Amino acid sequence: MIEDKNPQRTSIAQLGEFGLIEHLTKNFDVTQESTLKSIGDDAAVLDFKDKKVVVSTDLLIEGVHFDLAYMPLKHLGYKAVVVNISDICAMNARPTQITVSVAVSNRFPLEALEELFEGITHAAKEYKVDVIGGDTTSSQKGLIISITAIGEADEDELVYRNGAKQTDLLVVTGDIGAAYMGLQVLEREKQVFQVNPNSQPDLDMYSYLIERQLKPEARKDVRTLLHALEIKPTSMIDISDGLSSEIIHLCKQSKVGCNLYEEKLPLDPQFISTCEEFNIDSTTVAINGGEDYELLFTIDINDFDKIKGNPNFSVIGHMADESEGINLVTRANTQIPLKARGWDALTE
């Protein structure tokens, strides 16, 4: 593929704020019955009738949450939507709308924002959510994206973090740790490129890991899967900051302990081989990595037969009395206190 060395660069100032909003939002469609009024007025109008409304907001900042050296703007737009949709899914709710706010410096031309919004538009269509508003403003340095996600659920469907009981089973969807190792591969290739800009990386053997980092998917399917199995989780959270951190959140809010079993962790073969290549312990990465956007939840022990053998779910531990603490049980059957070593944006 031949790269265009002189791409078109249209100054955002040529359009002005309202012209920019009209230009970037022209491809957004309204598909939800609850959206009475979307973009174009002082506020959006939603009608959920007898449903409960769930709202979540995330902020993504260049240099803190993403690096444009290897994060394509289209992927960034898609990921920005997904990380918010994941929070709605973690409440066992159905995502319905989002708002999108962007602060951008003058180093970004219109074409860059078009690429970003192409990813946002693709994600909105993929997850069947309406884009109903937002804001645009200037930034002194870098790109800032803020997305608010809105969802709906019946009151008896909602699942919180504080409902786990002592004998509940701890369950996770999919596999974990791959997104973190994808980031390590990308960071390594960035360093190689800085030394030799003519180098051409061969990333085929890391394709799954890189996809998990650059284009994660929210588990919108889990709500339907659990409903079909006639299972309602007792507590739930999404894995954005690392498995260990999320388990501790569930335990503290539910006032229970937990035993997490190392041998039960669901790990992808590509993840395991890449950990060996980087000489990193796979268990350490799996429980601390973050950005997997899988769902972690607890279920009543009586529901075990409904979920065992299901390829979408792995039972990785069980809850216990609060006095027992929160522990990792190693393959050698040794208990180690679990500590929150996952992502913390405020840590220096």
mmCIF file of C-alpha atoms in Angstrom:
data_model
loop_
_atom_site.group_PDB
_atom_site.id
_atom_site.type_symbol
_atom_site.label_atom_id
_atom_site.label_comp_id
_atom_site.label_asym_id
_atom_site.label_seq_id
_atom_site.Cartn_x
_atom_site.Cartn_y
_atom_site.Cartn_z
ATOM 1 C CA MET A 1 0.000 0.000 0.000
ATOM 2 C CA ILE A 2 1.499 3.342 -1.074
ATOM 3 C CA GLU A 3 1.318 6.013 1.603
ATOM 4 C CA ASP A 4 0.230 9.483 0.558
ATOM 5 C CA LYS A 5 3.137 11.712 1.571
ATOM 6 C CA ASN A 6 1.058 14.879 1.176
ATOM 7 C CA PRO A 7 -2.357 14.111 2.674
ATOM 8 C CA GLN A 8 -5.050 16.758 2.591
ATOM 9 C CA ARG A 9 -5.100 18.891 5.737
ATOM 10 C CA THR A 10 -8.174 21.022 6.266
ATOM 11 C CA SER A 11 -7.934 23.469 9.164
ATOM 12 C CA ILE A 12 -10.709 22.996 11.714
ATOM 13 C CA ALA A 13 -10.878 26.770 12.047
ATOM 14 C CA GLN A 14 -12.302 26.934 8.516
ATOM 15 C CA LEU A 15 -15.491 25.230 9.698
ATOM 16 C CA GLY A 16 -15.949 26.837 13.125
ATOM 17 C CA GLU A 17 -17.426 24.925 16.078
ATOM 18 C CA PHE A 18 -20.969 24.517 14.753
ATOM 19 C CA GLY A 19 -19.810 23.687 11.256
ATOM 20 C CA LEU A 20 -17.431 21.090 12.697
ATOM 21 C CA ILE A 21 -20.186 19.491 14.787
ATOM 22 C CA GLU A 22 -22.512 19.338 11.792
ATOM 23 C CA HIS A 23 -19.755 17.853 9.623
ATOM 24 C CA LEU A 24 -18.649 15.173 12.112
ATOM 25 C CA THR A 25 -22.146 14.070 13.196
ATOM 26 C CA LYS A 26 -23.854 13.852 9.806
ATOM 27 C CA ASN A 27 -23.397 10.048 9.650
ATOM 28 C CA PHE A 28 -24.973 9.258 13.018
ATOM 29 C CA ASP A 29 -28.350 7.495 12.750
ATOM 30 C CA VAL A 30 -31.106 7.289 15.370
ATOM 31 C CA THR A 31 -32.233 3.684 15.947
ATOM 32 C CA GLN A 32 -33.439 3.515 19.562
ATOM 33 C CA GLU A 33 -37.123 4.005 20.422
ATOM 34 C CA SER A 34 -36.070 5.764 23.635
ATOM 35 C CA THR A 35 -34.303 8.541 21.671
ATOM 36 C CA LEU A 36 -36.917 11.279 21.217
ATOM 37 C CA LYS A 37 -34.409 14.026 20.347
ATOM 38 C CA SER A 38 -30.705 13.581 19.630
ATOM 39 C CA ILE A 39 -28.162 16.077 18.231
ATOM 40 C CA GLY A 40 -29.352 19.551 17.270
ATOM 41 C CA ASP A 41 -30.915 21.082 20.382
ATOM 42 C CA ASP A 42 -29.764 22.311 23.795
ATOM 43 C CA ALA A 43 -30.153 18.788 25.199
ATOM 44 C CA ALA A 44 -31.117 15.314 24.109
ATOM 45 C CA VAL A 45 -34.503 13.926 25.130
ATOM 46 C CA LEU A 46 -34.885 10.279 26.160
ATOM 47 C CA ASP A 47 -37.970 8.294 27.148
ATOM 48 C CA PHE A 48 -37.330 5.038 29.011
ATOM 49 C CA LYS A 49 -40.900 4.697 30.358
ATOM 50 C CA ASP A 50 -40.725 2.111 33.166
ATOM 51 C CA LYS A 51 -37.065 1.185 32.626
ATOM 52 C CA LYS A 52 -34.179 2.148 34.901
ATOM 53 C CA VAL A 53 -31.487 4.351 33.340
ATOM 54 C CA VAL A 54 -27.775 3.512 33.708
ATOM 55 C CA VAL A 55 -25.120 6.178 32.990
ATOM 56 C CA SER A 56 -21.312 5.944 32.877
ATOM 57 C CA THR A 57 -18.541 8.309 31.732
ATOM 58 C CA ASP A 58 -14.893 7.730 30.782
ATOM 59 C CA LEU A 59 -12.135 10.166 29.874
ATOM 60 C CA LEU A 60 -9.290 9.229 27.492
ATOM 61 C CA ILE A 61 -6.248 11.535 27.393
ATOM 62 C CA GLU A 62 -3.388 11.396 24.916
ATOM 63 C CA GLY A 63 -0.156 10.415 26.637
ATOM 64 C CA VAL A 64 -2.013 8.874 29.582
ATOM 65 C CA HIS A 65 -4.504 6.430 28.066
ATOM 66 C CA PHE A 66 -3.268 6.132 24.484
ATOM 67 C CA ASP A 67 -0.233 6.744 22.292
ATOM 68 C CA LEU A 68 -0.908 7.872 18.728
ATOM 69 C CA ALA A 69 2.491 6.485 17.688
ATOM 70 C CA TYR A 70 0.764 3.104 17.292
ATOM 71 C CA MET A 71 -2.939 3.760 17.990
ATOM 72 C CA PRO A 72 -4.738 4.583 14.693
ATOM 73 C CA LEU A 73 -7.359 7.289 15.171
ATOM 74 C CA LYS A 74 -10.119 5.068 13.769
ATOM 75 C CA HIS A 75 -9.275 2.379 16.327
ATOM 76 C CA LEU A 76 -9.129 5.004 19.064
ATOM 77 C CA GLY A 77 -12.628 6.208 18.231
ATOM 78 C CA TYR A 78 -13.931 2.636 18.301
ATOM 79 C CA LYS A 79 -12.161 1.818 21.571
ATOM 80 C CA ALA A 80 -13.379 5.007 23.249
ATOM 81 C CA VAL A 81 -16.974 3.854 22.684
ATOM 82 C CA VAL A 82 -16.292 0.249 23.706
ATOM 83 C CA VAL A 83 -14.760 1.077 27.102
ATOM 84 C CA ASN A 84 -17.925 2.966 28.039
ATOM 85 C CA ILE A 85 -20.301 0.347 26.646
ATOM 86 C CA SER A 86 -18.446 -2.201 28.785
ATOM 87 C CA ASP A 87 -19.433 -0.314 31.955
ATOM 88 C CA ILE A 88 -23.089 -0.513 30.963
ATOM 89 C CA CYS A 89 -22.756 -4.252 30.266
ATOM 90 C CA ALA A 90 -21.188 -4.652 33.725
ATOM 91 C CA MET A 91 -24.473 -3.469 35.224
ATOM 92 C CA ASN A 92 -26.317 -6.199 33.267
ATOM 93 C CA ALA A 93 -28.003 -3.407 31.315
ATOM 94 C CA ARG A 94 -28.501 -2.773 27.594
ATOM 95 C CA PRO A 95 -26.553 0.168 26.113
ATOM 96 C CA THR A 96 -28.751 2.567 24.146
ATOM 97 C CA GLN A 97 -27.100 5.991 23.714
ATOM 98 C CA ILE A 98 -23.744 7.788 24.006
ATOM 99 C CA THR A 99 -22.529 11.381 24.006
ATOM 100 C CA VAL A 100 -19.123 12.268 22.555
ATOM 101 C CA SER A 101 -16.951 15.211 23.613
ATOM 102 C CA VAL A 102 -13.568 15.985 22.054
ATOM 103 C CA ALA A 103 -10.854 18.526 22.917
ATOM 104 C CA VAL A 104 -8.277 18.837 20.141
ATOM 105 C CA SER A 105 -5.124 20.887 19.522
ATOM 106 C CA ASN A 106 -4.391 22.702 16.277
ATOM 107 C CA ARG A 107 -1.937 20.010 15.216
ATOM 108 C CA PHE A 108 -4.946 17.890 14.205
ATOM 109 C CA PRO A 109 -6.529 18.728 10.825
ATOM 110 C CA LEU A 110 -10.157 18.001 9.965
ATOM 111 C CA GLU A 111 -9.129 14.748 8.251
ATOM 112 C CA ALA A 112 -7.759 13.398 11.553
ATOM 113 C CA LEU A 113 -11.061 14.087 13.324
ATOM 114 C CA GLU A 114 -12.945 12.479 10.435
ATOM 115 C CA GLU A 115 -10.906 9.313 10.991
ATOM 116 C CA LEU A 116 -11.587 9.419 14.739
ATOM 117 C CA PHE A 117 -15.317 9.845 14.169
ATOM 118 C CA GLU A 118 -15.327 7.081 11.575
ATOM 119 C CA GLY A 119 -14.312 4.714 14.383
ATOM 120 C CA ILE A 120 -16.938 6.181 16.710
ATOM 121 C CA THR A 121 -19.607 5.787 14.025
ATOM 122 C CA HIS A 122 -18.584 2.170 13.356
ATOM 123 C CA ALA A 123 -18.779 1.319 17.063
ATOM 124 C CA ALA A 124 -22.155 3.048 17.444
ATOM 125 C CA LYS A 125 -23.558 0.922 14.616
ATOM 126 C CA GLU A 126 -21.900 -2.267 15.890
ATOM 127 C CA TYR A 127 -23.350 -1.846 19.390
ATOM 128 C CA LYS A 128 -26.621 -0.310 18.192
ATOM 129 C CA VAL A 129 -26.322 2.864 20.269
ATOM 130 C CA ASP A 130 -27.423 6.349 19.239
ATOM 131 C CA VAL A 131 -24.974 9.252 19.403
ATOM 132 C CA ILE A 132 -27.183 11.950 20.915
ATOM 133 C CA GLY A 133 -24.852 14.863 21.690
ATOM 134 C CA GLY A 134 -21.543 16.020 23.105
ATOM 135 C CA ASP A 135 -19.133 18.935 22.816
ATOM 136 C CA THR A 136 -16.031 20.073 20.956
ATOM 137 C CA THR A 137 -13.382 22.487 22.188
ATOM 138 C CA SER A 138 -9.705 23.309 21.790
ATOM 139 C CA SER A 139 -6.847 21.733 23.726
ATOM 140 C CA GLN A 140 -3.486 23.317 24.523
ATOM 141 C CA LYS A 141 -1.761 20.018 23.841
ATOM 142 C CA GLY A 142 -2.922 16.657 22.634
ATOM 143 C CA LEU A 143 -6.268 14.960 22.174
ATOM 144 C CA ILE A 144 -8.872 14.387 24.886
ATOM 145 C CA ILE A 145 -11.985 12.258 24.415
ATOM 146 C CA SER A 146 -14.863 12.016 26.878
ATOM 147 C CA ILE A 147 -17.745 9.647 26.227
ATOM 148 C CA THR A 148 -20.847 9.161 28.350
ATOM 149 C CA ALA A 149 -22.789 5.938 27.857
ATOM 150 C CA ILE A 150 -26.454 5.464 28.739
ATOM 151 C CA GLY A 151 -28.306 2.180 29.076
ATOM 152 C CA GLU A 152 -31.579 0.702 30.261
ATOM 153 C CA ALA A 153 -32.707 -2.293 32.278
ATOM 154 C CA ASP A 154 -35.614 -3.502 34.337
ATOM 155 C CA GLU A 155 -34.968 -2.960 38.029
ATOM 156 C CA ASP A 156 -34.787 -6.707 38.743
ATOM 157 C CA GLU A 157 -32.153 -7.155 35.995
ATOM 158 C CA LEU A 158 -29.578 -4.726 37.369
ATOM 159 C CA VAL A 159 -26.456 -6.181 38.990
ATOM 160 C CA TYR A 160 -24.239 -4.193 41.371
ATOM 161 C CA ARG A 161 -20.796 -4.787 42.871
ATOM 162 C CA ASN A 162 -22.059 -5.345 46.400
ATOM 163 C CA GLY A 163 -24.207 -8.490 46.105
ATOM 164 C CA ALA A 164 -21.647 -11.326 46.381
ATOM 165 C CA LYS A 165 -22.191 -13.914 49.125
ATOM 166 C CA GLN A 166 -19.650 -16.075 50.962
ATOM 167 C CA THR A 167 -20.271 -19.286 49.003
ATOM 168 C CA ASP A 168 -20.670 -17.704 45.547
ATOM 169 C CA LEU A 169 -18.533 -18.800 42.611
ATOM 170 C CA LEU A 170 -16.250 -16.286 40.869
ATOM 171 C CA VAL A 171 -16.629 -16.359 37.075
ATOM 172 C CA VAL A 172 -14.880 -14.528 34.222
ATOM 173 C CA THR A 173 -15.762 -14.294 30.530
ATOM 174 C CA GLY A 174 -13.298 -14.931 27.692
ATOM 175 C CA ASP A 175 -9.560 -14.846 28.436
ATOM 176 C CA ILE A 176 -7.435 -12.321 30.284
ATOM 177 C CA GLY A 177 -4.044 -10.634 30.012
ATOM 178 C CA ALA A 178 -3.858 -10.458 26.212
ATOM 179 C CA ALA A 179 -4.476 -6.690 25.985
ATOM 180 C CA TYR A 180 -1.545 -5.930 28.275
ATOM 181 C CA MET A 181 0.832 -8.104 26.266
ATOM 182 C CA GLY A 182 -0.434 -6.475 23.081
ATOM 183 C CA LEU A 183 0.619 -3.149 24.589
ATOM 184 C CA GLN A 184 4.072 -4.551 25.415
ATOM 185 C CA VAL A 185 4.553 -5.693 21.808
ATOM 186 C CA LEU A 186 3.518 -2.276 20.485
ATOM 187 C CA GLU A 187 5.775 -0.440 22.926
ATOM 188 C CA ARG A 188 8.710 -2.626 21.911
ATOM 189 C CA GLU A 189 8.111 -1.976 18.216
ATOM 190 C CA LYS A 190 7.843 1.758 18.928
ATOM 191 C CA GLN A 191 11.291 1.710 20.533
ATOM 192 C CA VAL A 192 12.711 -0.225 17.566
ATOM 193 C CA PHE A 193 11.183 2.319 15.182
ATOM 194 C CA GLN A 194 12.697 5.220 17.107
ATOM 195 C CA VAL A 195 16.141 3.663 16.654
ATOM 196 C CA ASN A 196 15.561 2.608 13.035
ATOM 197 C CA PRO A 197 12.619 4.368 11.287
ATOM 198 C CA ASN A 198 13.107 2.119 8.231
ATOM 199 C CA SER A 199 12.367 -1.087 10.153
ATOM 200 C CA GLN A 200 9.224 -2.983 9.138
ATOM 201 C CA PRO A 201 7.794 -4.993 12.041
ATOM 202 C CA ASP A 202 6.290 -8.435 11.454
ATOM 203 C CA LEU A 203 3.379 -8.575 13.887
ATOM 204 C CA ASP A 204 1.455 -11.562 12.479
ATOM 205 C CA MET A 205 2.404 -13.792 15.407
ATOM 206 C CA TYR A 206 0.966 -11.207 17.822
ATOM 207 C CA SER A 207 -2.242 -10.418 15.913
ATOM 208 C CA TYR A 208 -4.667 -11.516 18.661
ATOM 209 C CA LEU A 209 -2.801 -9.618 21.388
ATOM 210 C CA ILE A 210 -2.604 -6.429 19.345
ATOM 211 C CA GLU A 211 -6.291 -6.623 18.438
ATOM 212 C CA ARG A 212 -7.180 -6.987 22.115
ATOM 213 C CA GLN A 213 -5.242 -3.776 22.813
ATOM 214 C CA LEU A 214 -6.202 -1.640 19.811
ATOM 215 C CA LYS A 215 -9.740 -2.909 19.133
ATOM 216 C CA PRO A 216 -11.276 -4.457 22.245
ATOM 217 C CA GLU A 217 -14.906 -5.536 22.335
ATOM 218 C CA ALA A 218 -17.432 -5.052 25.125
ATOM 219 C CA ARG A 219 -19.259 -8.224 26.186
ATOM 220 C CA LYS A 220 -22.746 -7.138 25.167
ATOM 221 C CA ASP A 221 -23.569 -10.824 24.552
ATOM 222 C CA VAL A 222 -23.192 -11.885 28.189
ATOM 223 C CA ARG A 223 -26.520 -10.419 29.298
ATOM 224 C CA THR A 224 -28.323 -12.546 26.712
ATOM 225 C CA LEU A 225 -26.230 -15.650 27.444
ATOM 226 C CA LEU A 226 -26.915 -15.492 31.185
ATOM 227 C CA HIS A 227 -30.616 -14.847 30.623
ATOM 228 C CA ALA A 228 -30.819 -17.954 28.424
ATOM 229 C CA LEU A 229 -29.098 -19.984 31.159
ATOM 230 C CA GLU A 230 -31.523 -18.542 33.748
ATOM 231 C CA ILE A 231 -28.635 -17.122 35.768
ATOM 232 C CA LYS A 232 -28.582 -13.711 37.405
ATOM 233 C CA PRO A 233 -25.155 -12.759 38.785
ATOM 234 C CA THR A 234 -25.036 -11.679 42.415
ATOM 235 C CA SER A 235 -22.339 -9.075 41.646
ATOM 236 C CA MET A 236 -20.506 -7.926 38.525
ATOM 237 C CA ILE A 237 -17.747 -5.599 37.261
ATOM 238 C CA ASP A 238 -15.805 -5.193 34.023
ATOM 239 C CA ILE A 239 -12.062 -5.846 33.833
ATOM 240 C CA SER A 240 -10.590 -2.507 32.860
ATOM 241 C CA ASP A 241 -7.938 -2.000 35.571
ATOM 242 C CA GLY A 242 -6.789 -5.605 36.081
ATOM 243 C CA LEU A 243 -8.366 -8.773 37.514
ATOM 244 C CA SER A 244 -6.818 -8.348 40.969
ATOM 245 C CA SER A 245 -8.138 -4.791 41.342
ATOM 246 C CA GLU A 246 -11.623 -5.793 40.208
ATOM 247 C CA ILE A 247 -11.804 -8.794 42.557
ATOM 248 C CA ILE A 248 -10.833 -6.515 45.447
ATOM 249 C CA HIS A 249 -13.574 -4.056 44.420
ATOM 250 C CA LEU A 250 -16.186 -6.844 44.533
ATOM 251 C CA CYS A 251 -14.923 -8.183 47.850
ATOM 252 C CA LYS A 252 -14.746 -4.821 49.599
ATOM 253 C CA GLN A 253 -18.171 -3.696 48.443
ATOM 254 C CA SER A 254 -19.756 -7.088 49.198
ATOM 255 C CA LYS A 255 -17.822 -7.495 52.474
ATOM 256 C CA VAL A 256 -16.547 -10.975 51.604
ATOM 257 C CA GLY A 257 -13.225 -12.724 51.078
ATOM 258 C CA CYS A 258 -12.128 -14.659 48.005
ATOM 259 C CA ASN A 259 -9.913 -17.493 46.830
ATOM 260 C CA LEU A 260 -8.710 -17.108 43.234
ATOM 261 C CA TYR A 261 -7.112 -20.240 41.735
ATOM 262 C CA GLU A 262 -4.079 -19.754 39.501
ATOM 263 C CA GLU A 263 -4.685 -23.001 37.605
ATOM 264 C CA LYS A 264 -8.192 -21.839 36.607
ATOM 265 C CA LEU A 265 -7.136 -18.593 34.880
ATOM 266 C CA PRO A 266 -8.224 -18.622 31.191
ATOM 267 C CA LEU A 267 -5.119 -17.767 29.133
ATOM 268 C CA ASP A 268 -4.794 -17.656 25.340
ATOM 269 C CA PRO A 269 -1.892 -19.721 23.855
ATOM 270 C CA GLN A 270 -0.552 -16.635 22.004
ATOM 271 C CA PHE A 271 -0.545 -14.782 25.314
ATOM 272 C CA ILE A 272 1.384 -17.574 27.061
ATOM 273 C CA SER A 273 4.047 -17.837 24.338
ATOM 274 C CA THR A 274 4.531 -14.051 24.248
ATOM 275 C CA CYS A 275 4.947 -13.921 28.030
ATOM 276 C CA GLU A 276 7.680 -16.546 27.670
ATOM 277 C CA GLU A 277 9.323 -14.490 24.904
ATOM 278 C CA PHE A 278 9.294 -11.366 27.084
ATOM 279 C CA ASN A 279 10.362 -13.405 30.126
ATOM 280 C CA ILE A 280 7.299 -12.213 32.070
ATOM 281 C CA ASP A 281 5.298 -14.420 34.435
ATOM 282 C CA SER A 282 1.946 -15.112 32.750
ATOM 283 C CA THR A 283 -0.003 -15.253 36.020
ATOM 284 C CA THR A 284 1.333 -11.856 37.125
ATOM 285 C CA VAL A 285 0.238 -10.321 33.817
ATOM 286 C CA ALA A 286 -3.133 -12.092 33.780
ATOM 287 C CA ILE A 287 -4.192 -10.816 37.200
ATOM 288 C CA ASN A 288 -2.729 -7.301 36.905
ATOM 289 C CA GLY A 289 -2.753 -6.395 33.193
ATOM 290 C CA GLY A 290 -6.085 -4.662 32.627
ATOM 291 C CA GLU A 291 -7.888 -3.404 29.507
ATOM 292 C CA ASP A 292 -9.376 -6.818 28.719
ATOM 293 C CA TYR A 293 -12.954 -5.489 29.062
ATOM 294 C CA GLU A 294 -14.185 -8.948 29.956
ATOM 295 C CA LEU A 295 -16.825 -9.287 32.672
ATOM 296 C CA LEU A 296 -16.091 -10.624 36.144
ATOM 297 C CA PHE A 297 -19.072 -11.751 38.187
ATOM 298 C CA THR A 298 -20.254 -14.001 40.984
ATOM 299 C CA ILE A 299 -23.070 -16.544 40.859
ATOM 300 C CA ASP A 300 -24.871 -18.663 43.419
ATOM 301 C CA ILE A 301 -23.120 -22.006 43.883
ATOM 302 C CA ASN A 302 -26.380 -23.762 42.959
ATOM 303 C CA ASP A 303 -26.037 -22.355 39.427
ATOM 304 C CA PHE A 304 -22.757 -24.181 38.805
ATOM 305 C CA ASP A 305 -24.344 -26.960 36.744
ATOM 306 C CA LYS A 306 -25.914 -24.349 34.427
ATOM 307 C CA ILE A 307 -22.574 -22.718 33.632
ATOM 308 C CA LYS A 308 -20.015 -25.562 33.756
ATOM 309 C CA GLY A 309 -18.584 -26.511 30.404
ATOM 310 C CA ASN A 310 -19.847 -23.320 28.748
ATOM 311 C CA PRO A 311 -16.983 -22.005 26.539
ATOM 312 C CA ASN A 312 -17.901 -18.368 27.274
ATOM 313 C CA PHE A 313 -17.285 -18.646 31.023
ATOM 314 C CA SER A 314 -14.548 -19.857 33.390
ATOM 315 C CA VAL A 315 -15.079 -20.458 37.099
ATOM 316 C CA ILE A 316 -11.826 -19.125 38.581
ATOM 317 C CA GLY A 317 -12.529 -19.110 42.304
ATOM 318 C CA HIS A 318 -15.066 -18.723 45.065
ATOM 319 C CA MET A 319 -16.004 -16.137 47.641
ATOM 320 C CA ALA A 320 -15.360 -16.745 51.329
ATOM 321 C CA ASP A 321 -15.831 -15.199 54.740
ATOM 322 C CA GLU A 322 -14.383 -11.689 54.942
ATOM 323 C CA SER A 323 -12.015 -12.822 57.724
ATOM 324 C CA GLU A 324 -10.280 -15.251 55.320
ATOM 325 C CA GLY A 325 -9.002 -12.364 53.210
ATOM 326 C CA ILE A 326 -8.559 -12.109 49.443
ATOM 327 C CA ASN A 327 -6.064 -14.688 48.202
ATOM 328 C CA LEU A 328 -4.449 -16.210 45.133
ATOM 329 C CA VAL A 329 -4.111 -19.985 45.475
ATOM 330 C CA THR A 330 -1.055 -21.015 43.444
ATOM 331 C CA ARG A 331 -0.577 -24.228 41.478
ATOM 332 C CA ALA A 332 1.511 -25.428 44.439
ATOM 333 C CA ASN A 333 -1.576 -24.877 46.643
ATOM 334 C CA THR A 334 -0.007 -21.928 48.481
ATOM 335 C CA GLN A 335 -2.159 -18.968 49.477
ATOM 336 C CA ILE A 336 -0.795 -15.513 48.623
ATOM 337 C CA PRO A 337 -2.667 -12.315 49.591
ATOM 338 C CA LEU A 338 -4.000 -10.671 46.417
ATOM 339 C CA LYS A 339 -2.934 -7.055 45.968
ATOM 340 C CA ALA A 340 -4.276 -4.405 43.570
ATOM 341 C CA ARG A 341 -1.382 -3.916 41.156
ATOM 342 C CA GLY A 342 -3.509 -3.059 38.142
ATOM 343 C CA TRP A 343 -3.798 0.244 36.265
ATOM 344 C CA ASP A 344 -4.115 3.423 38.324
ATOM 345 C CA ALA A 345 -4.191 6.629 36.257
ATOM 346 C CA LEU A 346 -3.281 8.763 39.290
ATOM 347 C CA THR A 347 -0.150 6.837 40.233
ATOM 348 C CA GLU A 348 3.065 8.693 39.438
#
